[in-house]
CSV table of C-alpha atoms in Angstrom, one decimal:
chain,number,residue,atom,x,y,z
A,1,MET,CA,0.0,0.0,0.0
A,2,PHE,CA,2.8,2.4,0.9
A,3,ASP,CA,4.5,1.6,-2.4
A,4,GLN,CA,1.4,2.4,-4.3
A,5,LEU,CA,1.0,5.8,-2.5
A,6,THR,CA,4.6,6.6,-3.3
A,7,LEU,CA,4.1,5.9,-7.0
A,8,LEU,CA,0.9,8.0,-7.1
A,9,ALA,CA,2.8,10.9,-5.4
A,10,GLU,CA,5.6,10.7,-7.9
A,11,ASN,CA,3.1,10.7,-10.8
A,12,PHE,CA,1.3,13.6,-9.3
A,13,THR,CA,4.6,15.5,-8.8
A,14,LEU,CA,5.6,14.8,-12.4
A,15,SER,CA,2.2,15.9,-13.7
A,16,ASP,CA,2.3,19.1,-11.6
A,17,SER,CA,5.7,19.9,-12.9
A,18,VAL,CA,4.6,19.5,-16.6
A,19,THR,CA,1.5,21.6,-15.8
A,20,GLY,CA,3.7,24.4,-14.4
A,21,LEU,CA,5.9,24.3,-17.5
A,22,LEU,CA,2.8,24.5,-19.8
A,23,VAL,CA,1.5,27.5,-17.8
A,24,ASN,CA,4.8,29.3,-18.0
A,25,THR,CA,4.9,28.6,-21.8
A,26,GLY,CA,1.4,30.0,-22.1
A,27,PHE,CA,2.4,33.2,-20.2
A,28,LEU,CA,5.5,33.5,-22.4
A,29,LEU,CA,3.5,33.2,-25.7
A,30,ALA,CA,0.8,35.6,-24.5
A,31,ALA,CA,3.4,38.2,-23.4
A,32,ILE,CA,5.3,38.0,-26.7
A,33,ILE,CA,2.1,38.2,-28.7
A,34,ILE,CA,0.9,41.3,-26.8
A,35,LEU,CA,4.3,43.0,-27.0
A,36,ARG,CA,4.6,42.2,-30.8
A,37,THR,CA,1.0,43.6,-31.4
A,38,LEU,CA,1.8,46.8,-29.5
A,39,THR,CA,5.1,47.3,-31.1
A,40,ALA,CA,3.7,46.7,-34.6
A,41,ARG,CA,0.9,49.2,-33.9
A,42,PHE,CA,3.3,51.8,-32.7
A,43,ILE,CA,5.5,51.4,-35.8
A,44,ARG,CA,2.5,51.7,-38.2
A,45,HIS,CA,1.3,54.9,-36.6
A,46,LYS,CA,4.6,56.7,-35.8
A,47,VAL,CA,6.8,55.7,-38.8
A,48,LYS,CA,5.9,57.5,-42.0
A,49,ALA,CA,8.6,56.2,-44.5
A,50,PRO,CA,7.2,53.0,-46.1
A,51,GLU,CA,10.6,51.4,-46.6
A,52,LEU,CA,11.7,52.0,-43.0
A,53,LYS,CA,8.3,50.9,-41.7
A,54,GLY,CA,8.5,47.5,-43.6
A,55,ARG,CA,12.1,47.0,-42.4
A,56,LEU,CA,11.2,47.7,-38.8
A,57,LEU,CA,8.2,45.4,-38.9
A,58,ALA,CA,10.2,42.5,-40.4
A,59,ASN,CA,13.0,43.0,-37.8
A,60,THR,CA,10.5,43.2,-35.0
A,61,ARG,CA,8.8,40.0,-36.1
A,62,ASN,CA,12.1,38.1,-36.3
A,63,GLY,CA,13.3,39.5,-33.0
A,64,PHE,CA,10.1,38.3,-31.2
A,65,LEU,CA,10.5,34.9,-32.8
A,66,LEU,CA,14.0,34.6,-31.4
A,67,LEU,CA,12.6,35.6,-28.0
A,68,ILE,CA,10.0,32.9,-28.1
A,69,LEU,CA,12.7,30.3,-29.0
A,70,LEU,CA,15.0,31.5,-26.2
A,71,GLY,CA,12.2,31.5,-23.7
A,72,LEU,CA,11.1,28.0,-24.6
A,73,ALA,CA,14.7,26.8,-24.3
A,74,ILE,CA,14.9,28.3,-20.8
A,75,ILE,CA,11.6,26.9,-19.7
A,76,TRP,CA,12.0,23.4,-21.1
A,77,GLY,CA,15.8,23.2,-20.8
A,78,ASP,CA,15.8,20.4,-18.2
A,79,GLN,CA,13.3,18.3,-20.1
A,80,LEU,CA,15.1,18.8,-23.4
A,81,ARG,CA,18.4,17.8,-21.7
A,82,THR,CA,16.7,14.7,-20.3
A,83,LEU,CA,15.2,13.9,-23.8
A,84,ALA,CA,18.6,14.3,-25.4
A,85,LEU,CA,20.3,12.0,-22.9
A,86,SER,CA,17.5,9.4,-23.5
A,87,ILE,CA,18.0,9.6,-27.3
A,88,LEU,CA,21.7,9.3,-26.8
A,89,ALA,CA,21.3,6.2,-24.6
A,90,ILE,CA,18.9,4.6,-27.1
A,91,ALA,CA,21.4,5.3,-29.9
A,92,VAL,CA,24.3,3.8,-27.9
A,93,ALA,CA,22.2,0.7,-27.0
A,94,PHE,CA,21.2,0.3,-30.6
A,95,VAL,CA,24.8,0.4,-31.8
A,96,VAL,CA,25.9,-2.1,-29.1
A,97,ALA,CA,23.0,-4.4,-30.0
A,98,THR,CA,23.6,-4.3,-33.7
A,99,LYS,CA,27.4,-4.2,-33.6
A,100,GLU,CA,27.8,-7.6,-35.3
A,101,LEU,CA,25.3,-6.7,-38.0
A,102,ILE,CA,27.1,-3.4,-38.6
A,103,SER,CA,30.4,-5.3,-38.8
A,104,CYS,CA,28.9,-7.8,-41.3
A,105,ILE,CA,27.6,-5.0,-43.5
A,106,THR,CA,31.0,-3.2,-43.4
A,107,GLY,CA,32.8,-6.4,-44.2
A,108,SER,CA,30.5,-7.0,-47.1
A,109,LEU,CA,31.3,-3.5,-48.4
A,110,LEU,CA,35.0,-4.1,-48.0
A,111,LYS,CA,34.8,-7.4,-49.7
A,112,GLY,CA,32.9,-6.0,-52.6
A,113,GLY,CA,35.0,-3.0,-53.0
A,114,SER,CA,38.3,-4.9,-53.0
A,115,GLY,CA,37.0,-7.6,-55.4
A,116,SER,CA,38.9,-10.2,-53.5
A,117,PHE,CA,36.9,-13.1,-54.8
A,118,ASN,CA,33.7,-14.1,-56.7
A,119,ILE,CA,31.3,-16.9,-56.7
A,120,GLY,CA,33.0,-20.1,-57.9
A,121,ASP,CA,36.4,-19.1,-56.5
A,122,ARG,CA,38.2,-21.3,-54.0
A,123,ILE,CA,39.2,-19.3,-50.9
A,124,GLN,CA,40.6,-19.9,-47.5
A,125,ILE,CA,40.0,-17.6,-44.5
A,126,LYS,CA,41.2,-18.7,-41.0
A,127,ASP,CA,40.5,-22.4,-40.9
A,128,PHE,CA,37.7,-22.3,-43.4
A,129,ARG,CA,38.5,-23.4,-47.0
A,130,GLY,CA,36.1,-24.1,-49.9
A,131,ASP,CA,34.4,-22.9,-53.0
A,132,VAL,CA,32.2,-19.8,-52.8
A,133,ILE,CA,28.6,-20.7,-53.7
A,134,ASP,CA,26.7,-17.7,-52.4
A,135,GLN,CA,27.2,-14.2,-51.1
A,136,SER,CA,24.8,-11.9,-49.3
A,137,LEU,CA,25.0,-8.6,-47.4
A,138,LEU,CA,25.7,-10.4,-44.1
A,139,THR,CA,27.2,-13.8,-44.9
A,140,THR,CA,29.3,-15.7,-47.4
A,141,THR,CA,28.6,-19.4,-48.1
A,142,ILE,CA,31.3,-21.9,-49.1
A,143,LEU,CA,31.3,-25.5,-50.0
A,144,GLU,CA,34.1,-27.0,-47.8
A,145,VAL,CA,37.1,-28.5,-49.5
A,146,GLY,CA,39.6,-30.7,-47.5
A,147,PRO,CA,40.5,-31.8,-45.0
A,148,GLY,CA,43.7,-29.8,-44.9
A,149,SER,CA,45.2,-27.4,-47.5
A,150,GLY,CA,46.7,-30.2,-49.6
A,151,VAL,CA,43.4,-31.9,-50.4
A,152,HIS,CA,41.1,-30.7,-53.2
A,153,GLN,CA,38.0,-32.9,-52.6
A,154,ARG,CA,34.7,-31.5,-51.4
A,155,THR,CA,33.6,-32.8,-48.1
A,156,GLY,CA,29.9,-32.0,-48.6
A,157,HIS,CA,29.8,-29.6,-45.7
A,158,VAL,CA,28.4,-26.1,-46.2
A,159,ILE,CA,30.0,-23.3,-44.2
A,160,VAL,CA,28.3,-20.0,-43.6
A,161,ILE,CA,30.9,-17.3,-42.8
A,162,PRO,CA,29.8,-13.9,-41.3
A,163,ASN,CA,31.2,-11.1,-43.4
A,164,ALA,CA,32.6,-9.4,-40.2
A,165,VAL,CA,35.5,-11.9,-40.5
A,166,PHE,CA,36.8,-10.1,-43.6
A,167,LEU,CA,37.5,-7.0,-41.6
A,168,SER,CA,40.3,-8.6,-39.6
A,169,GLU,CA,41.4,-11.8,-41.4
A,170,PRO,CA,43.3,-12.1,-44.7
A,171,VAL,CA,41.7,-14.0,-47.6
A,172,VAL,CA,43.6,-16.5,-49.7
A,173,ASN,CA,42.1,-16.9,-53.2
A,174,GLU,CA,43.4,-20.1,-54.7
A,175,THR,CA,41.7,-19.4,-58.1
A,176,PHE,CA,44.3,-17.3,-60.0
A,177,SER,CA,42.2,-17.1,-63.1
A,178,GLU,CA,38.9,-18.5,-64.4
A,179,ARG,CA,40.4,-20.9,-67.0
A,180,TYR,CA,43.8,-22.1,-65.7
A,181,ASP,CA,45.5,-22.4,-62.4
A,182,PHE,CA,48.9,-23.4,-61.0
A,183,HIS,CA,48.9,-26.3,-58.6
A,184,VAL,CA,51.7,-27.4,-56.2
A,185,PHE,CA,51.9,-30.6,-54.3
A,186,THR,CA,54.7,-32.3,-52.3
A,187,VAL,CA,56.0,-35.9,-52.3
A,188,PRO,CA,58.3,-36.8,-49.4
A,189,PHE,CA,61.2,-39.3,-49.7
A,190,MET,CA,63.9,-40.5,-47.4
A,191,ARG,CA,67.4,-39.5,-48.2
A,192,GLU,CA,68.5,-43.1,-49.0
A,193,ASP,CA,65.6,-43.5,-51.5
A,194,ASN,CA,66.2,-43.1,-55.2
A,195,TRP,CA,64.7,-39.6,-55.2
A,196,ARG,CA,66.7,-38.6,-58.3
A,197,ALA,CA,64.9,-41.2,-60.4
A,198,ALA,CA,61.6,-40.0,-58.8
A,199,GLN,CA,62.4,-36.4,-59.8
A,200,GLU,CA,62.9,-37.4,-63.4
A,201,ALA,CA,59.7,-39.6,-63.4
A,202,PHE,CA,57.5,-36.9,-62.0
A,203,LEU,CA,58.8,-34.3,-64.4
A,204,ALA,CA,58.2,-36.6,-67.4
A,205,ALA,CA,54.7,-37.5,-66.3
A,206,ALA,CA,53.9,-33.8,-65.6
A,207,ASN,CA,55.1,-32.8,-69.1
A,208,ARG,CA,53.2,-35.5,-70.7
A,209,HIS,CA,49.9,-34.7,-69.1
A,210,CYS,CA,50.2,-30.9,-69.4
A,211,GLN,CA,51.5,-30.8,-73.0
A,212,PRO,CA,48.0,-30.8,-74.7
A,213,TYR,CA,47.1,-27.4,-73.2
A,214,LEU,CA,50.5,-25.9,-72.3
A,215,GLU,CA,50.6,-23.4,-75.1
A,216,SER,CA,47.0,-22.2,-74.2
A,217,VAL,CA,48.1,-21.7,-70.6
A,218,ARG,CA,51.2,-19.7,-71.8
A,219,ARG,CA,49.1,-17.4,-73.9
A,220,HIS,CA,46.5,-16.9,-71.2
A,221,MET,CA,49.1,-16.1,-68.5
A,222,ASN,CA,50.8,-13.6,-70.9
A,223,LYS,CA,47.5,-11.8,-71.4
A,224,ILE,CA,47.0,-11.6,-67.6
A,225,GLY,CA,50.5,-10.3,-67.2
A,226,GLU,CA,50.1,-7.6,-69.8
A,227,ARG,CA,46.7,-6.6,-68.3
A,228,ARG,CA,48.0,-6.3,-64.7
A,229,GLY,CA,51.5,-5.1,-65.6
A,230,LEU,CA,53.2,-8.2,-64.1
A,231,GLU,CA,55.9,-10.5,-65.2
A,232,MET,CA,54.3,-13.9,-65.2
A,233,PRO,CA,56.4,-17.0,-64.1
A,234,SER,CA,57.1,-19.8,-66.5
A,235,VAL,CA,54.2,-22.1,-67.0
A,236,ASP,CA,56.3,-25.2,-67.7
A,237,PRO,CA,56.0,-28.1,-65.1
A,238,ARG,CA,58.8,-28.0,-62.5
A,239,VAL,CA,60.1,-30.4,-59.9
A,240,THR,CA,62.2,-28.8,-57.2
A,241,ILE,CA,63.9,-30.1,-54.1
A,242,GLN,CA,63.3,-29.2,-50.4
A,243,VAL,CA,65.2,-30.6,-47.4
A,244,PRO,CA,63.0,-30.0,-44.4
A,245,ALA,CA,65.1,-32.4,-42.3
A,246,ALA,CA,68.5,-34.0,-42.5
A,247,GLU,CA,67.1,-37.5,-43.3
A,248,GLU,CA,64.3,-36.3,-45.7
A,249,ILE,CA,64.0,-34.9,-49.2
A,250,HIS,CA,60.8,-33.5,-50.5
A,251,LEU,CA,60.0,-33.2,-54.2
A,252,VAL,CA,57.8,-30.1,-54.9
A,253,ILE,CA,55.9,-30.6,-58.1
A,254,ARG,CA,54.3,-27.5,-59.7
A,255,ILE,CA,52.1,-27.9,-62.7
A,256,PRO,CA,49.6,-25.7,-64.7
A,257,THR,CA,46.1,-27.1,-64.7
A,258,LYS,CA,42.7,-26.4,-66.1
A,259,ALA,CA,40.3,-24.8,-63.6
A,260,GLY,CA,38.7,-27.4,-61.4
A,261,GLN,CA,41.2,-30.2,-62.4
A,262,ARG,CA,43.9,-29.8,-59.8
A,263,SER,CA,43.0,-32.8,-57.8
A,264,TYR,CA,42.3,-35.0,-60.8
A,265,LEU,CA,45.7,-34.2,-62.4
A,266,GLU,CA,47.6,-34.6,-59.2
A,267,GLN,CA,46.1,-38.1,-58.6
A,268,LEU,CA,46.7,-39.0,-62.3
A,269,ILE,CA,50.5,-38.2,-62.0
A,270,LEU,CA,50.9,-39.8,-58.7
A,271,SER,CA,49.2,-43.0,-59.8
A,272,GLU,CA,51.2,-43.3,-63.0
A,273,VAL,CA,54.6,-42.6,-61.3
A,274,PHE,CA,54.1,-45.0,-58.4
A,275,THR,CA,52.5,-47.7,-60.4
A,276,ASN,CA,55.4,-47.9,-62.8
A,277,ASN,CA,58.3,-47.2,-60.4
A,278,ASP,CA,59.6,-48.3,-57.0
A,279,PHE,CA,61.9,-45.7,-55.5
A,280,SER,CA,62.5,-47.3,-52.1
A,281,SER,CA,66.1,-47.9,-50.9
A,282,LYS,CA,65.5,-51.8,-50.9
A,283,SER,CA,64.6,-51.6,-54.6
A,284,SER,CA,67.8,-49.6,-55.4
A,285,GLU,CA,70.0,-52.2,-53.5
A,286,GLN,CA,68.4,-55.1,-55.3
A,287,LYS,CA,69.0,-53.4,-58.7
A,288,THR,CA,72.7,-52.8,-57.8
A,289,VAL,CA,73.1,-56.5,-56.8
A,290,ARG,CA,71.6,-57.6,-60.2
A,291,GLU,CA,73.9,-55.3,-62.1
A,292,LYS,CA,77.0,-56.8,-60.3
C-alpha cells in the first residue's frame, strides 16, 4: 500500500511539474504576442517612411520569434536535456545491440570494394576453405574442401561465414584465373631412397599430361601479365627439391592445370609414377646387386 501511494505521489509531482511548464509557456507566448502587437501598432502609426516601416516590422517579427525560442529553451531546458540523454542512450544501446550486424555490412562493403573473390572461387580464411557458392549482405557461403590445405576434394559440408570476419582476417584466393591455375603438391622421400629417379619420373609425367594445353596456358598467362603489368612466371611443369630435415628430401611438383582439375591431375600423375616405379632404398639395393 505504501509503495502504491509513493508511486501516485511521484506521478502527481511529475504531472504538476509539466503543468507548471505549460502554464509558463502560455504566459510567455501571451506576453510575446501582446508585445509584438503593441510594437507593430506603434510602428505603423509613428513611422511615416514606407521602406523604414517595412524593415522595422520585419526585424521586429524576427526578434520576437527569437525571444520565443529563447524563452522556450529556458523553460523546457531540463526536459530537453533529459530527452537528449534518453535519445543518446537509445542510440548507444542500438549500436551495441547491432554491432555484429554493422560489422557484417561493413565487411561486405570491404569485400565487394576490393574484389577479393567471386562466386566459384576457392578461398581460405582462417581455418575455413572451400568454393564460394553464395554471397549476401551479411554472410558468405562456401562448400568446404579438405580436409587440410593439400586436399582438393569437397567434403559435402556447407560453411556460412559472417562477413565481419573479412574486416580482420586475410583472404587467400586459390583461383588465380577462371580458365587455368597453378597447382603445387609435395611428395616426401627418405634421403636413401632413389629420389633422383623420382624427380625425373615426376617431371616426365607432368610434361606428358600438361602438354596438350601448355601453349594455351602460356598465352592466357601472358595476357593476364600484360593486363596487370606483371611478369608472369614460367608455365612449364617443374620439380624442385626441399630438405625439411637431414634425413628427408621432398619433391615439390608445380604444374599448370585447367580450372577445377587440380586434384584430378595430381592423382593421375601420382598413380602413374608410383604404379610404374619403385623408389625405395631396398629396390635400389636389389638393382645394384643384379647389375653386379
